[in-house]
Coordinates of C-alpha atoms and ligand atoms in Angstrom, one line a residue:
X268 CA 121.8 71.3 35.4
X269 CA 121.1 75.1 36.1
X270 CA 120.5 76.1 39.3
X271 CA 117.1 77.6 40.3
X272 CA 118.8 80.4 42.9
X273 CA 119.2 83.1 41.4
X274 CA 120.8 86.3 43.8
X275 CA 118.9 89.2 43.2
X276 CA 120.9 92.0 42.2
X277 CA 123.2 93.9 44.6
X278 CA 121.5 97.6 45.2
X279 CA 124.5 99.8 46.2
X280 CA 122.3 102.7 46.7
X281 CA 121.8 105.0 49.8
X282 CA 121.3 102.7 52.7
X283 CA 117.7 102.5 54.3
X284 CA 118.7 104.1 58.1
X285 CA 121.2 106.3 58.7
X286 CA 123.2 107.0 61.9
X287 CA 122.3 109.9 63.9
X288 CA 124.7 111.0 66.5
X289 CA 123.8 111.5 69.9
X290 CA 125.9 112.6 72.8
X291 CA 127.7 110.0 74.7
X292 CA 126.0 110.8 78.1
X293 CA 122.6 110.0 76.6
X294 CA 123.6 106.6 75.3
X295 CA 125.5 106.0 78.5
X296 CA 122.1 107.0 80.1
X297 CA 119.4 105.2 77.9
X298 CA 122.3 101.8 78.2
X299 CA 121.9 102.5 82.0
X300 CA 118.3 102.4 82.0
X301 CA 117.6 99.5 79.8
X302 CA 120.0 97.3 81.9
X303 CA 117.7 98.6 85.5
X304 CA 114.9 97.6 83.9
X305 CA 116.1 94.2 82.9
X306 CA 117.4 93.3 86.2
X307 CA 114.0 94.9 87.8
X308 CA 112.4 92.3 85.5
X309 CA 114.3 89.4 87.0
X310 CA 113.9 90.2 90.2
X311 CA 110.0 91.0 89.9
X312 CA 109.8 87.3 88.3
X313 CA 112.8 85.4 89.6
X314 CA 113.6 86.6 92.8
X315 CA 112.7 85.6 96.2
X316 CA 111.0 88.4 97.6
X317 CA 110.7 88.1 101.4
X318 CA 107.3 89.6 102.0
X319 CA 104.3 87.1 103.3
X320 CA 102.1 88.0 106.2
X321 CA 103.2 86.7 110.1
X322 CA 101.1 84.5 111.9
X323 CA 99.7 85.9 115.1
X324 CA 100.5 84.0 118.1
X325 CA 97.4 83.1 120.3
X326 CA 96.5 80.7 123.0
X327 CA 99.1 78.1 124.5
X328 CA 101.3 79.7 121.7
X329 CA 100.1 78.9 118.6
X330 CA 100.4 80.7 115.9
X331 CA 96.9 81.4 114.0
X332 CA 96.0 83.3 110.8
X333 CA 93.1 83.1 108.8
X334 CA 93.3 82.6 104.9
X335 CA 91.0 83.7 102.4
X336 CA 90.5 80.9 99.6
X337 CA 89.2 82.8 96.3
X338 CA 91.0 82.2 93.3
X339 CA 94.0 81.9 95.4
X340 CA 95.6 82.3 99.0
X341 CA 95.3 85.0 100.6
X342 CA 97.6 85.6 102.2
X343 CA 99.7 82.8 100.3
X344 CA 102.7 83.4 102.0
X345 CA 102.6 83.1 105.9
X346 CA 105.2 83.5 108.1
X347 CA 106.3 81.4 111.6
X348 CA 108.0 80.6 113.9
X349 CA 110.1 77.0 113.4
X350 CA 109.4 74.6 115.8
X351 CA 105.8 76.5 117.4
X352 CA 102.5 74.8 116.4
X353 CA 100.6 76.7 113.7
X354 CA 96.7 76.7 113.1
X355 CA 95.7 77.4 109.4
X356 CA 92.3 78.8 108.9
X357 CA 91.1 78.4 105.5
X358 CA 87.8 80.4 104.4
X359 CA 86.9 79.4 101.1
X360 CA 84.1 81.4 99.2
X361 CA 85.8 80.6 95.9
X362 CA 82.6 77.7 94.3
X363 CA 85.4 76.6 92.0
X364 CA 86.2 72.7 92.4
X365 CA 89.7 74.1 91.8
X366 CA 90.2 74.9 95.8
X367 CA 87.8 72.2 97.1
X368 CA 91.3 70.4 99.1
X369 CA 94.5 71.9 99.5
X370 CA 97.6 70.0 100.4
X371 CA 100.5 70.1 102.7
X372 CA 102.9 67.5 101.0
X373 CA 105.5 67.8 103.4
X374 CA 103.1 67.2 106.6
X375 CA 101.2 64.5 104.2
X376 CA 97.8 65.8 105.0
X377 CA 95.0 67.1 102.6
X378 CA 92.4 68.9 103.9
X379 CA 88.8 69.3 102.5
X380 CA 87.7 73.1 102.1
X381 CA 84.1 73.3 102.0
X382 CA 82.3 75.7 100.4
X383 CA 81.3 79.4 102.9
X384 CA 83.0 77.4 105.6
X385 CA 86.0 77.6 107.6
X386 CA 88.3 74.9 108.2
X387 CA 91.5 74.6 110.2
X388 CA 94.1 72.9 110.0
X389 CA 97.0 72.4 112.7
X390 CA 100.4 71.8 112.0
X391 CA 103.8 71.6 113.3
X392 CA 106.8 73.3 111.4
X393 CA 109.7 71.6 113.4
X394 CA 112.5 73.1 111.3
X395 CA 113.1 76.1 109.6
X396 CA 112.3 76.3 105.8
X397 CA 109.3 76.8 103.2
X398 CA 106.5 74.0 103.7
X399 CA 104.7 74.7 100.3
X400 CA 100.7 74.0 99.8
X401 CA 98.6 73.7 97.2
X402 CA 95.2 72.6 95.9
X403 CA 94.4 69.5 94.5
X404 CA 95.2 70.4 91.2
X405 CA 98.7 71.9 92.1
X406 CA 97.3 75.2 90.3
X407 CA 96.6 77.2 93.4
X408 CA 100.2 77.6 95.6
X409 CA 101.2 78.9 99.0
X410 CA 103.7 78.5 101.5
X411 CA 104.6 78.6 105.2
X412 CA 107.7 80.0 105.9
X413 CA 109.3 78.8 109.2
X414 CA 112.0 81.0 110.6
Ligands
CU43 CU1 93.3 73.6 91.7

């Protein structure tokens, strides 16, 4: 039986790259840089960033903010006080049946967002921690942050 691999030939000649020095600060520097922008990376995508809008407080101390629903929450991230009722007003101009409802899982209420209209919702945040929403489809996200 012969075998059908055959290694091609070994070329010993003068290699395709060769090394050119450079001082050590510059590799020290270029290493330096590479890692900041790795870790800049992680924390653009990974990290927890603690921006999101505050809630203003209004009448009999509720906390109101109006959000704007087209192509996504804005703000999505919204800010309160733990344990304070909170009013969400939801203006959606976005036609797509995408935002129609969004959802509060943890409160277990879904609200219907009609079209040019605004619609509130209340709620009350009783403990601190991130009360995610979404829409129906789970493809548009927000949260409340309770503090
Ligand atoms: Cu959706």
């Amino acid at each position: 039986m012969t075998s059908l691999c055959v290694a091609p030939p070994l070329v010993l000649a003068a290699p395709l790259w060769r090394t050119i020095p450079q001082p050590l600060a510059l590799q020290v520097l270029v290493t330096a840089v590479g890692l900041a922008l790795i870790v800049a990376e992680l924390w653009w995508f990974l990290g927890r960033h603690g921006g999101g809008v505050v809630a203003s407080e209004g009448e009999q101390g509720v906390q109101e903010i109006t959000i704007a629903v087209a192509g996504g929450y804005s703000p999505s991230q919204i800010r309160v006080k733990a344990g304070r009722p909170v009013r969400l007003r939801f203006h959606r101009t976005d036609p797509s049946g995408c935002v129609a409802q969004v959802v509060f899982p943890d409160f277990q209420r879904t609200l219907d967002l009609p079209l040019g209209a605004t619609t509130s919702i209340e709620l009350l945040p009783s403990r601190p921690g991130a009360y995610p929403f979404h829409c129906g489809m789970n493809m548009v996200r927000g949260s409340l942050v309770a503090e």
